[in-house]
mmCIF file of C-alpha atoms in Angstrom:
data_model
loop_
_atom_site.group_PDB
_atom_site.id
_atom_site.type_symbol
_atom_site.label_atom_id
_atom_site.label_comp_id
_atom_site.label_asym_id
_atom_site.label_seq_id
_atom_site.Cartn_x
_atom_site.Cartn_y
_atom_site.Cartn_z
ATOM 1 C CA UNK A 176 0.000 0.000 0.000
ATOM 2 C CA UNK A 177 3.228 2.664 0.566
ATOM 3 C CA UNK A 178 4.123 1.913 -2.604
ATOM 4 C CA UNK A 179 1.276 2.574 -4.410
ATOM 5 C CA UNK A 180 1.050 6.009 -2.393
ATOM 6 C CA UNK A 181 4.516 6.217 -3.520
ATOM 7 C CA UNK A 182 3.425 5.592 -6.796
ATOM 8 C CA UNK A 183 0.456 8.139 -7.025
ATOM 9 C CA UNK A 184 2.414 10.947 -5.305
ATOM 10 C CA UNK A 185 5.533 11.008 -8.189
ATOM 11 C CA UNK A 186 2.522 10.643 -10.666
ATOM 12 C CA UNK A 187 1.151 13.956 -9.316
ATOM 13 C CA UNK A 188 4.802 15.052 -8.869
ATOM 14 C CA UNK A 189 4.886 14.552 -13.360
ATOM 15 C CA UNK A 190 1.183 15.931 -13.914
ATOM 16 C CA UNK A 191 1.494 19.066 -12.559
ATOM 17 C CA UNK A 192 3.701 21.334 -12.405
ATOM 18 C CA UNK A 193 2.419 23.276 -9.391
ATOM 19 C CA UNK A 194 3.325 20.120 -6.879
ATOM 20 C CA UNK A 195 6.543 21.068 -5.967
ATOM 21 C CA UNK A 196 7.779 18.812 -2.836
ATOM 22 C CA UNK A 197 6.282 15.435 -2.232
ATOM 23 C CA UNK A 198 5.529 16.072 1.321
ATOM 24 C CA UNK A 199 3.520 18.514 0.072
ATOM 25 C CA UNK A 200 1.441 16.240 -2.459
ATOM 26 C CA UNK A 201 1.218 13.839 0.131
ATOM 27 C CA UNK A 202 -0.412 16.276 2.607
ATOM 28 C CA UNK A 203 -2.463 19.076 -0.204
ATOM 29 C CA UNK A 204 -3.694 17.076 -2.613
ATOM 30 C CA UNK A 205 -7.509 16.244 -1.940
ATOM 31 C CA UNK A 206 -7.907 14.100 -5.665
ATOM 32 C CA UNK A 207 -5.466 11.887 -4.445
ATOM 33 C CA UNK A 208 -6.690 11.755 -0.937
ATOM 34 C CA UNK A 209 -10.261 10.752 -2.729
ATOM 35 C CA UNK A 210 -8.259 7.869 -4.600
ATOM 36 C CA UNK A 211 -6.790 6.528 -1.544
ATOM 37 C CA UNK A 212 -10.127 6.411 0.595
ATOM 38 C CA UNK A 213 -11.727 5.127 -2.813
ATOM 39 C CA UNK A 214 -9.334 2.242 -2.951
ATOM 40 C CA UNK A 215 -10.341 1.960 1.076
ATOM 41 C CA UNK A 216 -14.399 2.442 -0.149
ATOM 42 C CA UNK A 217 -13.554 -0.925 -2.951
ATOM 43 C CA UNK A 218 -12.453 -2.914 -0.706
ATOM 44 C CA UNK A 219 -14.988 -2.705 1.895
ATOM 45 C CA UNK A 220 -17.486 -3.138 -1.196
ATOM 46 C CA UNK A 221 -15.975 -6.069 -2.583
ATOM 47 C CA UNK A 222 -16.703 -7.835 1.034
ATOM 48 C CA UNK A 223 -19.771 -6.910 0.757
ATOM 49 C CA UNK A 224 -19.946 -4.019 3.576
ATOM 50 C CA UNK A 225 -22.016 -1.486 1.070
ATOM 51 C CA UNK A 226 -23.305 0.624 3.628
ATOM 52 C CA UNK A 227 -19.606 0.948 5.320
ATOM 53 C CA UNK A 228 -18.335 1.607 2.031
ATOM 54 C CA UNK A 229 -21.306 3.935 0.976
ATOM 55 C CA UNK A 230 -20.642 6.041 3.998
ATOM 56 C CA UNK A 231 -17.208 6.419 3.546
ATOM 57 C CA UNK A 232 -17.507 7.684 -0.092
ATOM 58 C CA UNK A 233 -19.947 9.969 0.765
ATOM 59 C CA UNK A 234 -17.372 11.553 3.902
ATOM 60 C CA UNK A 235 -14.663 11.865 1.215
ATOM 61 C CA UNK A 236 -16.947 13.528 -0.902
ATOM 62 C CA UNK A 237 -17.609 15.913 1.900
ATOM 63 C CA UNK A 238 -13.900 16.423 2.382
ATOM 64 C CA UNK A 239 -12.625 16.431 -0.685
ATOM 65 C CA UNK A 240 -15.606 17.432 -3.213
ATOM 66 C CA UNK A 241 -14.525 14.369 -5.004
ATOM 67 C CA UNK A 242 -17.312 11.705 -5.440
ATOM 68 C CA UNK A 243 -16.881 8.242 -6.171
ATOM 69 C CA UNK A 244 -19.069 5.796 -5.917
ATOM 70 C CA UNK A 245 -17.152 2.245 -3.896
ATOM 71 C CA UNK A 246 -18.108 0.023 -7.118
ATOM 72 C CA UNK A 247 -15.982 2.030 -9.684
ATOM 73 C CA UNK A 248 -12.345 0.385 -10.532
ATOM 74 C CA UNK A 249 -9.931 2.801 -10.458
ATOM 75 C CA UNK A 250 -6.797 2.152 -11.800
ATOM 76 C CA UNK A 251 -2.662 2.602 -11.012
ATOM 77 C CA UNK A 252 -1.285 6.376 -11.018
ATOM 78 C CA UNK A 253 -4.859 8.291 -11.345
ATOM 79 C CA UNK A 254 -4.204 11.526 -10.525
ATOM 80 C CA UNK A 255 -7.015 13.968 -10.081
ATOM 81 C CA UNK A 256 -5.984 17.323 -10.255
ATOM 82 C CA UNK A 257 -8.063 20.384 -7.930
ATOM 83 C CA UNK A 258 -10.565 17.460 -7.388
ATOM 84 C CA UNK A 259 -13.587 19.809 -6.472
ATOM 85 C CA UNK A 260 -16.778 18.635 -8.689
ATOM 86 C CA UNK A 261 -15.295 15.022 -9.935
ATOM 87 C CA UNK A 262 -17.796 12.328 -9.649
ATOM 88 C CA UNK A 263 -16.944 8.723 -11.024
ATOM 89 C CA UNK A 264 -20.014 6.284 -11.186
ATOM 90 C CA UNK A 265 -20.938 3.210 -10.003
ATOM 91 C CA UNK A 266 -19.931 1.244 -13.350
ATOM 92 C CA UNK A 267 -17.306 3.292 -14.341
ATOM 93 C CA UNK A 268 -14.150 2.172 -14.791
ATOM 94 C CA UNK A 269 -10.501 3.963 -15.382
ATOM 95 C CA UNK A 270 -7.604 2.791 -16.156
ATOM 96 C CA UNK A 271 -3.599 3.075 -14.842
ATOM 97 C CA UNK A 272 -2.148 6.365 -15.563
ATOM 98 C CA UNK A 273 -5.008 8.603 -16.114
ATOM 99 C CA UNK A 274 -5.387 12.085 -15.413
ATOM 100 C CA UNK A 275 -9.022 14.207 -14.593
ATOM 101 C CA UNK A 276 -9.028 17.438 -13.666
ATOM 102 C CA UNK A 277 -12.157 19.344 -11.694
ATOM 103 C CA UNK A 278 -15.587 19.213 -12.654
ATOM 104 C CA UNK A 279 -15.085 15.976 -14.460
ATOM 105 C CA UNK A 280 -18.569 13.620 -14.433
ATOM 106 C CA UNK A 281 -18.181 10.207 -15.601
ATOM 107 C CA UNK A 282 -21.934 9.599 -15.522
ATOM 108 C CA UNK A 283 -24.461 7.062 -16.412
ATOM 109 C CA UNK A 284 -27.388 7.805 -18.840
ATOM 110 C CA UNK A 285 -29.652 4.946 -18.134
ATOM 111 C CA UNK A 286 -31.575 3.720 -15.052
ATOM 112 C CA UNK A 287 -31.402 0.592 -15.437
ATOM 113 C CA UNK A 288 -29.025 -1.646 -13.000
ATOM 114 C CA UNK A 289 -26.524 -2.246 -16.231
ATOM 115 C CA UNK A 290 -23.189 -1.262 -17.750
ATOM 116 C CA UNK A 291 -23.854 2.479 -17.843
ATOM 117 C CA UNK A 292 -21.004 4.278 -17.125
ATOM 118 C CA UNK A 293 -17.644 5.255 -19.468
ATOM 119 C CA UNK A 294 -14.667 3.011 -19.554
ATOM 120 C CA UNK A 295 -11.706 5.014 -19.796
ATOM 121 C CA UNK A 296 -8.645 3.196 -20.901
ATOM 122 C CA UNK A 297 -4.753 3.660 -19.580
ATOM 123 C CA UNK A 298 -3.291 7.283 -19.703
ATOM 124 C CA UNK A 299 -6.161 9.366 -20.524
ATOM 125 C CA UNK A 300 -6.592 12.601 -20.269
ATOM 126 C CA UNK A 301 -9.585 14.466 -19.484
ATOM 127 C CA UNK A 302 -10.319 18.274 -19.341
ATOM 128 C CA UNK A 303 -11.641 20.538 -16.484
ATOM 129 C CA UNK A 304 -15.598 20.360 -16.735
ATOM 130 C CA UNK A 305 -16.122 17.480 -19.332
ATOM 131 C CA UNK A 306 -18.774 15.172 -18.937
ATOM 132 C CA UNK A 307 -18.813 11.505 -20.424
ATOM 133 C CA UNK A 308 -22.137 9.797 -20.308
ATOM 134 C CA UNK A 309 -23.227 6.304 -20.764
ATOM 135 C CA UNK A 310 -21.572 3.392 -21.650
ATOM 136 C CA UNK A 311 -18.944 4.111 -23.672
ATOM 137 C CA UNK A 312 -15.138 3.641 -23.984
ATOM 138 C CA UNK A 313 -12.455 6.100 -23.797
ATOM 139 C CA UNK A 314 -9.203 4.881 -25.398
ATOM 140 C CA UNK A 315 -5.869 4.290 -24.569
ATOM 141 C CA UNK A 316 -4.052 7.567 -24.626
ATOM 142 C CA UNK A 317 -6.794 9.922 -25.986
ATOM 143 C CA UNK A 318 -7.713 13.000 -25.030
ATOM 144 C CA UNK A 319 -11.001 14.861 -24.305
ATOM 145 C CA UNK A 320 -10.857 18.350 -24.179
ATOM 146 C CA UNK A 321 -12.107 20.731 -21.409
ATOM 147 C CA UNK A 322 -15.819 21.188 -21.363
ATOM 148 C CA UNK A 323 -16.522 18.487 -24.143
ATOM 149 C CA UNK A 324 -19.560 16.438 -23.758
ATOM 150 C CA UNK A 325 -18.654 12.838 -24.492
ATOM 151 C CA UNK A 326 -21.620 10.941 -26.032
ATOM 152 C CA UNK A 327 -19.774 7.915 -28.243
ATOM 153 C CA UNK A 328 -16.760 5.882 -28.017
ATOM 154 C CA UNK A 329 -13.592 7.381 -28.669
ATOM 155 C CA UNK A 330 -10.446 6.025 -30.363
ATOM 156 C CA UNK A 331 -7.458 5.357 -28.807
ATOM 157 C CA UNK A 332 -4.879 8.163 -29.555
ATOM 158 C CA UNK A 333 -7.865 10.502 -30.182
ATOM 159 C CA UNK A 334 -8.313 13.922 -29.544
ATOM 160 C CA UNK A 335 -11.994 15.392 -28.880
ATOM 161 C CA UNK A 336 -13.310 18.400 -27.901
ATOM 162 C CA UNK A 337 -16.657 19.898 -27.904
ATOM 163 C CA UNK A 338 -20.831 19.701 -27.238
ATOM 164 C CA UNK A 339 -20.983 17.253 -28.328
ATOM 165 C CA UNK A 340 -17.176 16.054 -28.720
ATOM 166 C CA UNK A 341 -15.860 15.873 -32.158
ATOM 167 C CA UNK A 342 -12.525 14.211 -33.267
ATOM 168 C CA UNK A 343 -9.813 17.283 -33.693
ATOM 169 C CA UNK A 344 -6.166 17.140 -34.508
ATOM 170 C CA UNK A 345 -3.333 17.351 -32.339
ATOM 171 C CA UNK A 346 -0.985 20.115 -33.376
#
């Protein structure tokens, strides 16, 4: 468990260039404090203790304005950056090395108790304010701007941006 603390803080540390000192990523950070008590809130759900794990994601979200619900996977190395507004879904699920910054919503778009949430694929990286809805996939290495609204799959490599999200190059 150090490690992968170890792990997420030089992640951080590479992501953004306003963490200057470990200690200090280890101590300001509230994204990464939501990932840690998230990783806490999976386990307890895996066992089966959903109200324990409920509660717990819904303190953090109090504390850190980052919600995510205890049945998401999270990956390796996800960093989110300012954290305030983020909120991950129950099927979501994100991959190692990705990177959300506030106001991010990877939301469902169905009520039904299915798939219904984005899959977002290793070393992603997703804008301040964009929303992803349903169940769709995000892929490996793409990149959705800030404020797109992410409706269909996206390639991996891909760069989209936009209501609703449209393929753009990369300069």
């Amino acid at each position: 468990m150090l490690e992968r603390i170890r792990e997420d803080v030089r992640a951080m540390l590479a992501r953004d260039p306003a963490a200057k000192r470990p200690f200090e990523v280890l101590l300001c950070y509230p994204g990464l404090h939501a990932v840690w008590a998230h990783r806490v809130a999976h386990g307890l759900w895996d066992r089966g203790w959903r109200l324990t794990a409920r509660l717990l994601a819904h303190f953090v979200r109090g504390a850190t304005g980052v919600e995510i619900h205890p049945a998401a996977e999270i990956g390796r190395r996800v960093t989110i950056d300012h954290g305030m507004g983020v909120v991950v879904g129950e099927t979501a699920v994100v991959g190692d090395d990705v990177h959300l910054h506030h106001g991010v919503t990877l939301g469902g778009n169905v009520d039904e108790p299915v798939k219904r949430h984005p899959t977002v694929e290793n070393g992603v990286d997703i804008g301040a304010n964009a929303t992803l809805l349903g169940d769709i996939t995000i892929g490996a290495e793409a990149s959705v701007g800030a404020g797109a609204v992410v409706l269909e799959s996206v390639e991996a490599g891909a760069s989209v941006a936009g209501v609703p999200a449209e393929r753009i190059d990369r300069e």
